[in-house]
């Protein structure tokens, strides 16, 4: 069966594809469907955005569709940037600008007070727009400077105390063993397995 991964982010698509490798689903991405309109991520919660990102392309393509929405929640910033993580440094900003803004906002905050968590909501939509969601969460701390070259987004500034490394210092396989996205996907695997073929 074909499953549409509703993301234009190649890194994310690679992570998800690796996690779904054993399912033998035939994966497509939005790059295979250039006529599908871009989804406006204007939800007030990660779940609202994940549902929109899955349902709109599912209805447009007639395919089972999987989408995720992720937010970085920083304790010292009262949970920000949260649902606004993608545009934290302003509309159209890149990953490096977001990391710089985060480090600037936490200037002077000592390591024990730099607690943060990534939260991912995955949504699986049927071709007629019914949807199920699952969640995954990874706790860590915001580093004081970016370290590491792997991954994407906030990975270079997300430090894992148990590993002694940032997410950007982990290999793809290591990140997929523990990440927020991996946990959310593992939780939705039984639902995927139940899709009538
Ligand atoms: P979205 O889920 O693509 O909307 O992601 C929201 C923001 O979080 C974007 O700035 C992403 O780069 C960032 N982000 C999403 N997933 C990850 C991740 O696994 N590691 C680091 N940053 C991420």
Coordinates of C-alpha atoms and ligand atoms in Angstrom, one line a residue:
X1 CA 0.0 0.0 0.0
X2 CA 1.1 3.6 -0.7
X3 CA 1.6 6.0 2.2
X4 CA 2.1 9.7 1.6
X5 CA 4.6 11.4 4.0
X6 CA 3.3 14.9 4.1
X7 CA 6.5 16.8 4.5
X8 CA 8.8 18.8 2.2
X9 CA 11.7 18.4 4.7
X10 CA 14.1 15.8 3.3
X11 CA 15.7 15.2 6.7
X12 CA 12.4 14.5 8.3
X13 CA 11.3 12.3 5.4
X14 CA 14.6 10.3 5.7
X15 CA 14.1 9.8 9.5
X16 CA 10.5 8.7 9.0
X17 CA 11.3 6.4 6.1
X18 CA 14.0 4.6 8.2
X19 CA 11.5 4.2 11.0
X20 CA 8.9 2.7 8.7
X21 CA 11.3 0.5 6.7
X22 CA 10.0 -2.7 8.2
X23 CA 6.4 -1.9 7.4
X24 CA 7.0 -2.5 3.6
X25 CA 4.7 0.4 2.9
X26 CA 5.4 2.1 -0.4
X27 CA 6.4 5.7 0.6
X28 CA 5.7 8.9 -1.4
X29 CA 6.4 12.4 -0.3
X30 CA 4.8 15.8 -1.3
X31 CA 7.6 16.2 -3.8
X32 CA 5.8 13.5 -5.8
X33 CA 2.7 15.6 -5.8
X34 CA 3.7 19.1 -6.7
X35 CA 0.1 20.1 -7.5
X36 CA -1.0 19.5 -3.8
X37 CA -1.4 23.0 -2.3
X38 CA 0.9 23.8 0.6
X39 CA -0.8 23.6 4.0
X40 CA -0.9 26.8 6.1
X41 CA 0.4 25.8 9.6
X42 CA -1.8 28.2 11.5
X43 CA -3.1 25.8 14.2
X44 CA -2.9 26.9 17.9
X45 CA -1.5 23.5 18.9
X46 CA 0.9 20.9 17.5
X47 CA -2.1 18.5 17.1
X48 CA -4.1 21.0 15.1
X49 CA -1.2 21.5 12.7
X50 CA -0.4 17.8 12.4
X51 CA -4.1 17.0 11.6
X52 CA -4.2 19.8 9.0
X53 CA -0.9 18.6 7.5
X54 CA -2.2 15.0 7.1
X55 CA -5.9 15.6 6.2
X56 CA -5.6 18.2 3.4
X57 CA -3.1 16.2 1.3
X58 CA -5.0 12.9 2.0
X59 CA -8.2 14.5 0.6
X60 CA -6.3 16.0 -2.3
X61 CA -4.5 12.7 -3.3
X62 CA -6.8 10.0 -2.1
X63 CA -3.9 8.4 -0.2
X64 CA -3.4 7.4 3.4
X65 CA -1.2 10.2 4.7
X66 CA 1.2 10.6 7.6
X67 CA 2.2 14.1 8.9
X68 CA 4.0 15.3 12.0
X69 CA 4.3 18.6 13.8
X70 CA 7.1 19.2 16.2
X71 CA 7.7 21.9 18.8
X72 CA 10.6 22.7 21.1
X73 CA 9.3 23.6 24.6
X74 CA 11.8 25.4 26.8
X75 CA 11.0 25.6 30.5
X76 CA 12.8 28.9 31.2
X77 CA 10.8 30.5 28.3
X78 CA 7.4 29.2 29.6
X79 CA 7.2 26.6 26.9
X80 CA 8.2 28.8 24.0
X81 CA 8.9 28.5 21.1
X82 CA 6.4 25.5 21.1
X83 CA 4.0 25.6 18.2
X84 CA 5.9 28.6 16.7
X85 CA 9.3 26.7 16.6
X86 CA 9.6 26.9 12.8
X87 CA 9.3 30.7 12.7
X88 CA 10.8 31.7 16.1
X89 CA 13.4 34.1 14.6
X90 CA 10.8 35.6 12.1
X91 CA 8.9 34.5 9.0
X92 CA 11.0 32.6 6.5
X93 CA 14.0 32.3 8.9
X94 CA 16.4 29.4 8.6
X95 CA 17.5 26.8 11.2
X96 CA 20.7 28.7 12.2
X97 CA 18.7 31.9 12.9
X98 CA 16.3 30.0 15.1
X99 CA 19.2 28.5 17.1
X100 CA 20.9 31.9 17.4
X101 CA 17.7 33.5 18.7
X102 CA 17.2 30.7 21.2
X103 CA 20.7 31.0 22.5
X104 CA 20.4 34.8 22.8
X105 CA 17.1 34.4 24.7
X106 CA 18.7 32.1 27.2
X107 CA 21.9 34.1 27.6
X108 CA 23.0 33.9 31.2
X109 CA 20.6 31.1 32.1
X110 CA 22.7 28.4 33.9
X111 CA 22.7 24.8 32.5
X112 CA 20.4 23.2 35.2
X113 CA 17.7 25.9 34.3
X114 CA 17.9 25.2 30.5
X115 CA 15.6 22.2 30.5
X116 CA 13.7 21.7 27.3
X117 CA 11.6 19.0 25.5
X118 CA 10.9 18.2 21.9
X119 CA 7.3 17.2 21.4
X120 CA 6.0 15.6 18.2
X121 CA 2.5 14.8 17.3
X122 CA 2.0 12.5 14.3
X123 CA -1.3 12.3 12.5
X124 CA -2.4 9.5 10.2
X125 CA -5.3 10.4 7.8
X126 CA -7.3 8.0 5.7
X127 CA -8.2 8.9 2.1
X128 CA -11.6 10.2 3.3
X129 CA -10.1 12.4 6.0
X130 CA -10.5 10.3 9.2
X131 CA -7.5 10.9 11.5
X132 CA -5.7 9.4 14.4
X133 CA -2.8 11.0 16.4
X134 CA 0.0 9.8 18.6
X135 CA 2.6 11.7 20.5
X136 CA 6.3 11.4 21.4
X137 CA 8.5 13.5 23.8
X138 CA 12.2 13.8 24.3
X139 CA 13.7 15.7 27.3
X140 CA 17.0 17.5 27.3
X141 CA 18.7 20.8 27.8
X142 CA 19.5 23.8 25.6
X143 CA 23.3 23.9 25.1
X144 CA 25.2 27.2 25.4
X145 CA 26.5 26.9 21.8
X146 CA 25.7 24.8 18.8
X147 CA 27.6 21.5 18.5
X148 CA 27.4 18.8 15.8
X149 CA 26.7 18.6 12.2
X150 CA 24.0 15.9 11.8
X151 CA 20.2 16.2 11.9
X152 CA 18.5 19.5 11.3
X153 CA 16.6 22.3 13.0
X154 CA 17.4 22.8 16.7
X155 CA 19.5 19.5 16.9
X156 CA 22.8 21.3 17.4
X157 CA 21.6 23.1 20.5
X158 CA 19.6 20.2 22.0
X159 CA 21.9 18.6 24.6
X160 CA 21.1 15.1 26.0
X161 CA 22.6 14.9 29.5
X162 CA 22.5 11.0 29.5
X163 CA 24.4 10.9 26.2
X164 CA 26.8 13.8 26.9
X165 CA 26.1 15.0 23.3
X166 CA 23.7 17.1 21.3
X167 CA 21.2 15.5 18.9
X168 CA 23.4 16.9 16.1
X169 CA 26.3 14.7 17.3
X170 CA 24.2 11.5 17.1
X171 CA 24.2 9.4 13.9
X172 CA 20.8 9.1 12.1
X173 CA 20.4 5.6 13.6
X174 CA 21.2 6.9 17.1
X175 CA 18.7 9.8 16.8
X176 CA 16.0 7.4 15.5
X177 CA 16.5 5.1 18.6
X178 CA 15.4 7.8 21.0
X179 CA 13.9 10.8 19.3
X180 CA 10.5 12.4 19.9
X181 CA 9.6 11.6 16.3
X182 CA 10.6 8.0 16.6
X183 CA 8.5 7.6 19.8
X184 CA 5.5 9.1 18.1
X185 CA 5.9 6.9 15.0
X186 CA 6.4 3.8 17.1
X187 CA 3.1 4.6 18.8
X188 CA 1.3 4.9 15.5
X189 CA 2.8 1.7 14.0
X190 CA -0.1 -0.6 15.2
X191 CA -2.6 1.8 13.6
X192 CA -0.6 1.6 10.3
X193 CA -0.5 -2.2 10.6
X194 CA -4.3 -2.3 10.8
X195 CA -4.9 -0.4 7.6
X196 CA -6.9 -2.6 5.3
X197 CA -4.7 -3.5 2.2
Ligands
LIG1 P1 7.8 21.3 11.9 O1 7.3 20.1 12.6 O2 8.4 20.9 10.6 O3 6.8 22.4 11.8 O4 9.0 21.8 12.8 C1 8.9 22.9 13.7 C2 10.3 23.4 14.0 O5 11.0 22.5 14.8 C3 11.2 23.6 12.7 O6 12.0 24.8 12.9 C4 12.1 22.4 12.7 O7 13.3 22.6 12.1 C5 12.2 22.0 14.1 N1 12.3 20.6 14.3 C6 11.3 19.7 13.9 N2 11.8 18.4 14.2 C7 13.0 18.6 14.7 C8 14.0 17.7 15.1 O8 13.9 16.4 15.1 N3 15.2 18.2 15.6 C9 15.4 19.6 15.6 N4 14.5 20.5 15.2 C10 13.3 20.0 14.8

